[in-house]
Amino acid sequence: MPADSIAAFYRGNKHFAVETVAAATPGPGEVAIRIAYCGICGTDMHVYHGNMDARVGLNRIVGHEMSGTVAAVGADVDGVVVGEDVVVRPLDSCGACPACVAGHRHLCHKLKFLGLDTDGAMQDVWVVPAHTVHRLPEGMKLDHAALIEPVAVACHDVRLSGLRAGEDVVVIGGGPIGVLVAMVAREAGGKVMISEVNPNRLSIARKLGFDGVNPIEEDLAAAIDTRTGGKGAEVVFEVSGTQPGVDAMTAVAATRARIVMVAIHATKPQIDLFQFFWRELKLIGARVYEPEDYEQAIALVAAGAIDADTIITDVSPLADIQKAFEALDRSPTALKSLIRIGGDA
Ligand SMILES: [Zn+2]
Ligand SMILES: [Zn+2]
């Protein structure tokens, strides 16, 4: 265990301060992890923009899309050994509320999201509850492993959709999560189309082998009709978080389609409820992930089913975290930007 830890604190107003702090030691039931890489999530971008100050405060270490190596374990910790490569499922639940009692701990009424409600992984040494740790298979590249958290989101979304092999799938929104949902849906046997308005993101989607449609250039519903013989898509993922995306989700849906709400809609969009009646559609909410989604995500990354090298577009050292957020904020081409902490350069 190192004595000191370099940590990046969010100080408000689009500003991070990188400081040296004493490395925390793990208490009972806790594990200390030397962080290798930590991805910048869309949520971290919301923090950077000041949209979450009330929740995170102005002295918060963000970061939850991480990979690392166990540095120390506290008392009463089984199944985790110093030196093992791991990722963290950044959810801490109360265990006692109705959602927890029903077995839906990821929907805990008092859910703490590590890296937002507690300090996160943008530091050398991160101490977390042992129950959040998942071990990685031998030899997995730790930069690729930093994608496991967002891949687990995609695994949860696809699992809840009930996707069956051969079904037509439309993913509305081709950002990092949309592309990962598309990859996991393809692995499950779906015929996947991606709707994306940003030409750079659309070209990445096409490079990854997906049938990409720009709904600004062509009528999305007509394009999906043509591709599906007038049937529409059996499974639709709304990942855009926009009103046009919500309009599209019912317009491209086949009869009895399942629509999965992946995006976080901060406002209340208009929804074409008539289509839910007319086509007997189902709308399914999907939030974060459960342990089995993490295990599936680890298996997919280990099998090379996620094209990590195409998705990871930028890697910067922790000392340059400020520049990395600024660059990601204005870049039209970036998909996933990683911060390298202890990982190999
Ligand atoms: Zn995230
Ligand atoms: Zn609970």
mmCIF file of C-alpha atoms in Angstrom, residues 15 22 29 130 157 305 334:
data_model
loop_
_atom_site.group_PDB
_atom_site.id
_atom_site.type_symbol
_atom_site.label_atom_id
_atom_site.label_comp_id
_atom_site.label_asym_id
_atom_site.label_seq_id
_atom_site.Cartn_x
_atom_site.Cartn_y
_atom_site.Cartn_z
ATOM 1 C CA HIS A 15 -12.640 22.929 -12.392
ATOM 2 C CA ALA A 22 -2.928 10.304 2.544
ATOM 3 C CA GLY A 29 -15.486 -5.299 4.932
ATOM 4 C CA ALA A 130 -15.902 -5.567 -0.689
ATOM 5 C CA ASP A 157 -30.655 -2.926 -21.036
ATOM 6 C CA ALA A 305 -16.821 -9.028 -28.235
ATOM 7 C CA ALA A 334 -14.422 11.585 -28.966
#
